[in-house]
Amino acid sequence: MTCAACAARVERGLRRAPGVQEAAVNLATARATVEFDPAATDLAHLTQAVEAAGYGTAGADQTDEELRRREYAALRARFVVALALSVPVLFIGMLAGSVPALASTPARWLQLVLATPVLFYSGGPFFRAAWRALGHAAADMNTLIALGTGVAYLYSAIATVAPRLLMTGAAAGPAPAVYFEAATVIIALVLLGRLLEARATGQTGAAIRKLLGMQAKVAHVLRGGVEADVAIAEVRPGDVVVVRPGERIPVDGRVVEGHADVDESMLTGESLPVAKTPGSDVFAATINRTGFIRLEATKVGADTVLQQIVQLVQQAQGSKAPIARLADVVSGIFTPVVLGIAIATFVVWFVMSPAESRLAFAIVNAVAVLVIACPCALGLATPTAIMVGTGKGATLGVLFKSGAALEYAHRIRTVVLDKTGTVTLGRPQVTDVLPVSSRGEEPIGRDEEAVSHVIPSAARNLLSSPSSSFVIPSAARNLLSSPSSSFGAAPLSMTTAGQRELLRLAASAEQGSEHSLGSAIVVAARDRSIELSSVDAFRALPGNGLSATVDGQELLVGNLELLESRGIPVDSLRTLVDQLAMAGKTPVVVAVGGMPAGVIALADAIKPEAREVISRLRALGIEVVMMTGDNSRTAAAVARAVGVDRVLAGVMPEAKAAEVERLQSERGHRVAMVGDGINDAPALARADVGIAIGTGTDIAIEAADVTLLRGDLRGVVTAIELSRATIRTVRQNLFWAFGYNVIAIPLAAGVFYPFTGWLLSPMIASAAMSLSSVSVVTNSLLLRRFRASFAPSVASAVVPAGVAPAGVH
């Protein structure tokens, strides 16, 4: 295929095939994406449809890279021949007017001999493609080139072999002019443009080649107790693979032996290696920095995370953005219109020119119109930009599943954020440890640093009052009364003996609990290097908490009802518990030896980048809405902390899609939904652009249009900014492609000649045509310089295996 008209013709042929629901052909990638009923057709019939349209398909054993190399080598050989032979033809033609010997009959015959191989070898593909198009009652770019160069060559050949057929007036008059240089140089310049275009277009697929280049070529597999090196294609699920320090992990798997630090930056953007121990998941193409491990292969070949990413990028690059339809429509009617203009140009110049030069003038100007109007740039304007944009997105951890998703993202005016797992980390963390005195007189310890939480102003006033009915550390009082405290804004500080002791006792008791809050308390203690004690007499109390004996002391850990049921006074804790709950936190009360010891508050911590991302979205003119099934109190607390003004709380999973639809109709905005859970899948599918957090569920990822590999909200901003940059590039390309033809065709037709004396040589026309195509591709390649507003997060999470839909082929 050489132009948008070619792609459109293949598309039409495929769509006519029985069982085909949809077909999209991408000129830049030379790929057809076809949706079809396998009961009605198969690959063989689809291939026949392509061949019936006048084109062919690559063999299954031929890779894109091999095809590209072969095409480039063939183009280069034809160009070298055209260049070597057209230079002397051009030299003779330009000097013929001043050097009589070069205008003689022998010189013309020399030009004919040199021009013939240029036309029929170097230009052969143009003529064959034009003939195929004619056989299908169609016309394309090759038709224009073949007509232009063919007419110039044929006229010049007749003028050389039988000049009297073209002479007017006296037989002894001057021989008619020849235009061999126009025909040969046009072909040479068009081939040069194709050569540069092929080289530049090859660079648009650099992202995929870079990803594929990360794949290990050989795996050390244990078979029969013996280690053997086998090709990656021969590794099977269940094989035990050995990976040594410095080697790339060849397949997705699970560590069964050893310890290692693995560099997963190619997937997650995480600059620090990730510790891997038995049971840890590892992914193909990541690098074992230190340590020796053995892993059991779980996914190989096309099922690995790396290959799924490659498939997703190829799918996006092969799809067609809606904006491409404009170029398709124009290209479909462009060539016939140009042929009409060329015929009109010939007729007008033949009628208006002096009798002795009318034929020459008419042919030259008609040829110039045919050559300069070739719609190469028009056909490349959209697919090259989409290719570079989707490839760049993949390197930034943003996977667009289609060109349509990349285009629609730039129109987003409302972003709906799920709360749990999207704005927050999706797991509880200890945010406050507040010990109280058993006598109500002195704090257990002094808190020298602030712990972070949000308390309404009324509670701040109460807590800072000397008449409070309970005692908390003075530094905590100062924090609670400060208007600058913010939910999840800083790490929990543990500087007092009282805080550490309260956390130690609670975590020791919770060691035997399976509850997520208990696990979070244990993690908080271990993260702070607090040594835990053994627990005796552990007893879970469903709905209330637990009881246990630690270091000989009876502990109760749970809610206020648990303490009240045991006759423990809780008045000193009730107000604090209520205010922590109002702040969106979960308070866990602790009693030691039958007396209240303190409160430990937990919350689903907010992602550190959330506030910054929401601020940036607003700067982009986008409204941000948070939607959650959580209660309004917790949702409001989180929303205040991250700067979201509009909150939709208590929304059940089945109602989320309806809320997205309501937002779409409310203001007529394009709406993006960002989520990570199964319950988000309907809303992700309903939104104009669904954006799935890559650390979420496979179902959410399949339902979405965009996947953020790094589990980082910054990717939402990157996706929108990259979409805007890509569509801006597409519009620039289309502007130049259309603008070029709007100006160039009248100039070539000689419209300005009566006023300015300007005429366009066919050689200049061919150079301009080739330059326009190269400029469009070059402009698209500038997208590779795109820089996201945010750098990848240092706290990136590991990508799960399901980054691509299982049904992508």
XYZ file of C-alpha atoms in Angstrom, residues 437-738:
302
model
C -3.534 7.932 81.266
C -5.295 5.326 83.353
C -5.715 7.941 86.100
C -6.813 10.727 83.769
C -3.985 12.965 85.063
C -0.793 12.635 83.062
C -0.064 11.398 79.553
C 1.773 8.101 79.336
C 4.530 9.807 77.353
C 5.445 12.998 75.541
C 4.860 13.213 71.790
C 7.555 15.382 70.268
C 6.370 15.116 66.669
C 3.003 15.372 64.954
C 0.914 12.476 63.795
C -1.300 13.234 60.833
C -5.059 13.343 60.802
C -8.032 15.595 60.183
C -10.341 16.653 62.985
C -13.265 19.065 62.489
C -12.773 22.517 64.043
C -15.319 21.908 66.801
C -13.363 18.859 67.887
C -10.121 20.830 67.788
C -11.569 23.377 70.172
C -12.814 20.626 72.462
C -9.536 18.751 72.449
C -7.536 21.895 73.138
C -9.769 22.787 76.071
C -8.334 22.223 79.578
C -11.711 20.843 80.618
C -11.478 17.787 78.350
C -12.572 14.643 80.122
C -9.622 12.617 78.958
C -5.879 13.123 78.728
C -3.826 12.933 75.523
C -0.204 13.909 74.897
C 0.325 17.648 74.696
C 1.937 17.557 71.254
C -1.065 15.665 69.972
C -3.306 18.391 71.413
C -1.324 21.017 69.554
C -1.657 19.101 66.308
C -5.383 18.520 66.716
C -5.958 22.187 67.355
C -3.867 23.197 64.348
C -5.751 24.120 61.180
C -2.888 22.857 59.068
C -3.241 19.174 59.894
C -4.250 17.075 56.915
C -5.477 13.539 56.460
C -2.721 11.239 55.288
C -0.305 14.098 54.705
C 2.643 12.796 56.697
C 3.951 9.478 57.972
C 2.977 8.361 61.472
C 5.548 9.514 64.000
C 6.299 7.256 66.947
C 8.467 9.160 69.407
C 6.910 8.643 72.830
C 7.316 5.635 75.042
C 3.571 5.625 75.600
C 2.817 5.412 71.904
C 5.296 2.622 71.306
C 4.039 0.653 74.291
C 0.401 0.986 73.245
C 1.209 -0.106 69.693
C 3.375 -2.995 70.987
C 0.627 -4.378 73.196
C -2.079 -4.059 70.544
C 0.115 -5.567 67.799
C 1.152 -8.452 70.043
C -2.494 -9.265 70.681
C -3.404 -8.920 66.998
C -0.782 -11.435 65.862
C -3.395 -14.130 66.069
C -6.069 -12.122 64.222
C -6.953 -12.501 60.548
C -8.802 -9.166 60.394
C -7.356 -6.565 57.994
C -7.280 -3.906 60.733
C -5.354 -6.241 63.029
C -2.889 -7.045 60.267
C -2.352 -3.319 59.668
C -1.572 -2.782 63.389
C 0.976 -5.618 63.310
C 2.580 -4.187 60.141
C 2.797 -0.720 61.729
C 4.631 -2.140 64.775
C 7.062 -4.169 62.698
C 7.763 -1.255 60.369
C 8.885 0.683 63.448
C 11.093 -2.186 64.669
C 8.929 -2.764 67.740
C 9.566 -6.208 69.186
C 6.325 -8.083 69.824
C 5.558 -10.391 72.724
C 3.967 -13.799 72.618
C 0.229 -13.944 73.126
C -1.775 -16.268 75.358
C -5.473 -16.939 75.729
C -6.277 -15.334 72.381
C -9.973 -15.193 71.627
C -11.660 -13.560 68.670
C -14.911 -11.756 69.457
C -16.697 -11.371 66.074
C -18.176 -7.934 65.560
C -16.393 -6.462 68.592
C -12.687 -7.300 68.559
C -10.553 -9.686 70.595
C -9.267 -10.517 74.030
C -5.799 -11.818 74.831
C -3.136 -12.009 77.479
C 0.205 -10.338 76.701
C 3.055 -10.292 79.204
C 0.629 -11.380 81.863
C -1.740 -8.476 81.209
C -5.301 -8.903 79.992
C -5.920 -6.941 76.817
C -9.102 -5.990 75.033
C -8.736 -4.617 71.493
C -11.816 -3.580 69.536
C -14.695 -1.128 69.739
C -16.303 0.816 72.572
C -19.096 -1.749 72.894
C -16.507 -4.409 73.736
C -15.090 -2.341 76.598
C -18.545 -1.399 77.863
C -19.617 -5.046 77.914
C -16.701 -5.738 80.275
C -17.601 -2.857 82.586
C -14.672 -0.654 81.556
C -15.368 3.105 81.682
C -15.213 4.627 78.200
C -16.386 8.211 78.755
C -12.825 9.457 78.421
C -12.590 7.870 74.961
C -16.029 8.384 73.461
C -15.576 11.922 72.139
C -12.175 11.132 70.640
C -13.534 7.973 68.987
C -16.469 9.918 67.533
C -14.264 12.658 66.154
C -11.800 10.238 64.618
C -14.726 8.472 62.954
C -15.989 11.834 61.652
C -12.561 12.316 60.122
C -13.064 9.152 58.088
C -10.873 6.960 60.253
C -11.553 3.666 61.999
C -10.777 3.905 65.726
C -9.645 0.792 67.590
C -9.744 1.146 71.372
C -7.374 -0.708 73.672
C -7.884 -1.608 77.346
C -5.134 -3.034 79.554
C -5.870 -4.639 82.903
C -9.460 -3.490 82.881
C -8.657 0.210 82.226
C -8.703 2.199 78.929
C -5.187 2.532 77.518
C -5.713 4.472 74.319
C -6.972 4.622 70.782
C -5.302 3.475 67.572
C -6.803 5.015 64.432
C -6.566 3.439 61.002
C -7.521 4.678 57.576
C -7.139 3.743 53.963
C -4.165 6.001 53.302
C -4.358 8.435 50.429
C -1.888 7.981 47.605
C 0.866 10.566 47.983
C 0.394 11.907 44.459
C -3.412 12.264 44.634
C -3.643 15.948 45.619
C -1.016 16.974 43.070
C -2.756 15.045 40.281
C -6.153 16.563 41.050
C -4.618 20.042 41.089
C -3.040 19.395 37.677
C -6.312 18.093 36.223
C -8.016 21.290 37.307
C -5.253 23.310 35.682
C -6.050 21.430 32.459
C -9.645 22.653 32.705
C -11.043 19.301 33.855
C -13.653 18.850 36.572
C -12.809 16.108 39.076
C -15.520 14.007 40.753
C -14.902 11.296 43.356
C -17.346 8.375 43.356
C -17.407 5.672 46.002
C -19.631 3.116 47.649
C -18.255 4.229 51.018
C -20.261 6.342 53.459
C -20.493 10.071 52.961
C -18.495 10.889 56.106
C -15.411 8.945 55.035
C -15.768 10.072 51.420
C -15.978 13.720 52.462
C -12.861 13.429 54.617
C -10.846 11.937 51.779
C -12.217 14.481 49.305
C -11.208 17.391 51.557
C -7.726 15.970 51.910
C -7.131 15.694 48.167
C -8.990 18.834 47.078
C -12.069 17.316 45.410
C -15.198 19.456 45.671
C -17.772 17.092 44.218
C -18.335 13.714 45.864
C -20.774 10.953 44.968
C -20.890 8.695 48.048
C -22.818 5.527 48.803
C -22.965 4.591 45.113
C -23.505 0.869 44.674
C -21.596 -0.978 41.922
C -24.665 -1.374 39.737
C -25.355 2.364 39.996
C -21.865 3.581 39.065
C -22.453 3.243 35.314
C -25.726 5.177 35.674
C -23.910 7.979 37.499
C -21.339 8.178 34.690
C -24.154 8.343 32.144
C -25.826 11.086 34.157
C -22.607 13.115 34.192
C -22.308 12.673 30.422
C -25.814 14.015 29.812
C -25.709 16.639 32.560
C -23.247 18.916 30.798
C -22.601 17.119 27.553
C -19.031 16.469 28.681
C -16.744 13.674 27.645
C -16.275 11.698 30.856
C -13.326 9.536 31.902
C -13.746 6.958 34.651
C -10.695 5.885 36.668
C -10.998 2.705 38.716
C -9.401 -0.561 39.685
C -12.046 -2.944 40.989
C -14.565 -5.406 39.606
C -17.310 -3.067 40.784
C -15.848 -0.322 38.564
C -16.003 -2.393 35.359
C -19.508 -1.282 34.223
C -18.640 2.381 34.765
C -15.294 1.967 32.987
C -17.087 0.485 29.999
C -19.803 3.173 30.030
C -17.419 6.134 30.185
C -16.125 7.805 27.032
C -12.663 6.759 28.189
C -12.236 4.091 30.867
C -8.871 4.229 32.635
C -7.897 1.186 34.702
C -5.238 1.192 37.378
C -2.816 -1.551 36.333
C -2.569 -2.898 39.874
C -6.317 -3.557 39.888
C -8.397 -6.510 38.781
C -8.206 -8.140 35.353
C -11.912 -7.470 34.816
C -11.460 -3.721 35.307
C -8.460 -3.733 32.972
C -10.411 -5.566 30.260
C -13.341 -3.141 30.533
C -11.151 -0.038 30.245
C -9.779 1.749 27.178
C -6.520 2.775 28.863
C -4.385 0.895 31.388
C -1.953 2.626 33.736
C 0.851 0.119 34.222
C 2.380 1.814 37.225
C -0.699 1.986 39.421
C 0.030 5.688 39.809
C -2.606 8.402 39.377
C -0.050 10.557 37.583
C -0.730 8.341 34.593
C -4.189 9.901 34.230
C -2.611 13.294 33.590
C -0.017 11.739 31.294
C -2.736 10.016 29.243
C -4.685 13.243 28.754
C -1.625 15.363 27.995
C -0.247 12.783 25.557
C -3.635 12.569 23.833
C -3.751 16.338 23.457
C -0.210 16.412 22.074
C -0.970 13.589 19.610
C -4.181 15.133 18.285
C -2.428 18.483 18.003
C 0.187 16.746 15.835
C -2.520 15.070 13.719
C -4.198 18.413 13.119
C -0.888 19.997 12.170
C -0.243 17.146 9.743
C -3.688 17.437 8.164
C -3.343 21.202 7.920
C -0.070 20.927 6.066
C -1.306 18.079 3.854
C -4.490 19.924 2.881
